[in-house]
Short mmCIF file of C-alpha atoms in Angstrom, two decimals:
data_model
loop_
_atom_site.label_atom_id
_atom_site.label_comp_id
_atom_site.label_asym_id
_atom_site.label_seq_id
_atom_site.Cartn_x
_atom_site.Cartn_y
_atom_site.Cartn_z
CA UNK A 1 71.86 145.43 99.33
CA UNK A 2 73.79 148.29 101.60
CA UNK A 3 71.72 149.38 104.72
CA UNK A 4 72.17 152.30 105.99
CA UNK A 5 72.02 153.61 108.96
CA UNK A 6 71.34 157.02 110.54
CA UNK A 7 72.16 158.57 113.85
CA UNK A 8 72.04 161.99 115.46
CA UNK A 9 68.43 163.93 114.62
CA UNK A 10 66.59 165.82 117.16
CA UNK A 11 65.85 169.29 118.54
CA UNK A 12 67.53 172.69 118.67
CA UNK A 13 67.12 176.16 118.58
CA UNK A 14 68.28 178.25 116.07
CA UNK A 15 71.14 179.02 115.69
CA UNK A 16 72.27 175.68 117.85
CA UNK A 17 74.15 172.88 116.10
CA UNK A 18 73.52 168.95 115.54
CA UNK A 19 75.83 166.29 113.92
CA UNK A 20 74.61 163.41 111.63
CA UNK A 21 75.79 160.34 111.03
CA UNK A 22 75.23 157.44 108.53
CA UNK A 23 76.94 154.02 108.88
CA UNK A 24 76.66 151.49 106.02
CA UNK A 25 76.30 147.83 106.36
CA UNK A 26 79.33 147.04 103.89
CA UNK A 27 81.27 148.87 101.31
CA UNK A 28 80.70 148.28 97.71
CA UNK A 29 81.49 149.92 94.26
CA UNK A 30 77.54 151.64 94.62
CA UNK A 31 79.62 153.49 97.29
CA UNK A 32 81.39 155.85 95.99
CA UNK A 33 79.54 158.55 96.54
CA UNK A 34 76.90 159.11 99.84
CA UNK A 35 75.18 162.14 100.89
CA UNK A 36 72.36 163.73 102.44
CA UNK A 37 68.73 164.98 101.69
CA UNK A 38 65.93 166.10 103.34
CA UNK A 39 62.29 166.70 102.63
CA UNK A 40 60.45 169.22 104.59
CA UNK A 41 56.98 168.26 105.49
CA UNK A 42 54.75 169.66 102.19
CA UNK A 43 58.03 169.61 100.41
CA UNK A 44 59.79 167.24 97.55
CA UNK A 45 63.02 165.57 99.10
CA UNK A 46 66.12 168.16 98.02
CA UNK A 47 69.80 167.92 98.47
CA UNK A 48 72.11 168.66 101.21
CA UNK A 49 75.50 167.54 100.55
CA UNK A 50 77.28 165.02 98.82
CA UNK A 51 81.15 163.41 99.08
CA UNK A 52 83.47 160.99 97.13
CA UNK A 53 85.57 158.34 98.70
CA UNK A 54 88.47 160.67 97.54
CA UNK A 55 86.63 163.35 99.64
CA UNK A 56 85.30 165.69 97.12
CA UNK A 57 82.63 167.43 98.74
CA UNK A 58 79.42 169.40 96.83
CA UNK A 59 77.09 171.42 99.27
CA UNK A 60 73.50 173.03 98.02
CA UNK A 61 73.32 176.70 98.35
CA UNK A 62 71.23 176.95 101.72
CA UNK A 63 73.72 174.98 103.74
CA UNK A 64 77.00 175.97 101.53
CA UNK A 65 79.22 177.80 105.02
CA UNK A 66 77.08 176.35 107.91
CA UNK A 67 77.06 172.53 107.08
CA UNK A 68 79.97 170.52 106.80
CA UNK A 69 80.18 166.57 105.57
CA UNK A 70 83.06 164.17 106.34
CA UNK A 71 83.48 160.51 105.65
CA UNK A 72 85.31 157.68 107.63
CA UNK A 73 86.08 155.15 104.89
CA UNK A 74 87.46 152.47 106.87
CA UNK A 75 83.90 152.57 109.03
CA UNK A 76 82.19 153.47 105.98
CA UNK A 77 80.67 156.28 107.68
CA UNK A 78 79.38 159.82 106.63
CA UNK A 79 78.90 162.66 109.47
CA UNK A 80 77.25 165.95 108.64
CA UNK A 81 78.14 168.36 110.97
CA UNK A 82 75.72 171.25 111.38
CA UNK A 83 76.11 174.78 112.28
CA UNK A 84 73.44 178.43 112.36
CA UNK A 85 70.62 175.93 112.55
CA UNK A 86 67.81 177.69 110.79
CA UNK A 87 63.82 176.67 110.94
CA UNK A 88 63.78 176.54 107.84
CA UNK A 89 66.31 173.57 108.29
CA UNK A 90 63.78 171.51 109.64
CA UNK A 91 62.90 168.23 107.85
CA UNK A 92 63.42 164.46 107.32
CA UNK A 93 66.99 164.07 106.69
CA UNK A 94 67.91 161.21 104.83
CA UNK A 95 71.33 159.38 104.00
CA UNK A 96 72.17 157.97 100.67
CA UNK A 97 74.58 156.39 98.67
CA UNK A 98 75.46 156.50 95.17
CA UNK A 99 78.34 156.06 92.22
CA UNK A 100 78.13 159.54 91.05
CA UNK A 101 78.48 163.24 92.86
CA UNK A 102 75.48 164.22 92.06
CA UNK A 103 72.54 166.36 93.10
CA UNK A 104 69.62 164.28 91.54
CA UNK A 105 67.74 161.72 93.91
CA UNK A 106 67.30 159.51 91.45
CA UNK A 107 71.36 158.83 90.55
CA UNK A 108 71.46 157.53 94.58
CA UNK A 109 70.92 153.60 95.06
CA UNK A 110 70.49 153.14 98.57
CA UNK A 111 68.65 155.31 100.91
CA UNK A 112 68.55 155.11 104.96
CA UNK A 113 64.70 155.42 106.98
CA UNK A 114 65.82 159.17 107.48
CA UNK A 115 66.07 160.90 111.15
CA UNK A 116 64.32 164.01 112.17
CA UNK A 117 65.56 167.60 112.66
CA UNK A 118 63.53 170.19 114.08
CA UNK A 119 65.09 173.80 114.77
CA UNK A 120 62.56 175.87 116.82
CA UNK A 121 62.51 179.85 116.34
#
């Protein structure tokens, strides 16, 4: 089973930046793709961002231009790099790994505890 780990949550005002990061335990074929949700309090969990080990990257509308996501694959790490920090970004953001690019929650394997981002008005 992959752990993984995230780093880098915590407060900013708008329009202030944060960068996220997500380590996993070991690399395995369930790998091949990781990203990042979040779910707002009162809110289902949506996606943020996604990447392939090639480095094919997929970004959901609200963050397409402001958030950017890299990945380290010799430290099997992911780091989402975030820019024009809205309120509305606030949430539970949570790291995941998958085989496919995909969108859907539910095509995602492994899943970190999530870290907190609050962006105050």
């Amino acid at each position: 089973q992959v752990q993984l780990v995230e780093s880098g949550g915590g407060v900013v005002q708008a329009g202030g930046s944060l960068r996220l990061s997500c380590t996993a335990s070991l690399r395995t074929f369930d790998m091949d793709v990781m990203g990042w949700f979040r779910q707002a309090q009162g809110k289902e969990r949506e996606f943020v961002a996604a990447i392939e080990w090639t480095d094919s990257t997929t970004y959901s509308d609200y963050v397409k231009g402001r958030f950017t996501l890299t990945r380290d694959n010799k430290n099997n790490t992911v780091t989402l790099q975030m820019n024009s920090l809205k309120p509305e970004d606030t949430a539970v953001y949570y790291c995941a790994a998958g085989r496919t690019l995909d969108t859907a929650n539910e095509k995602y394997t492994s899943w970190g505890q999530g870290t907190q981002v609050t962006v105050s008005s």
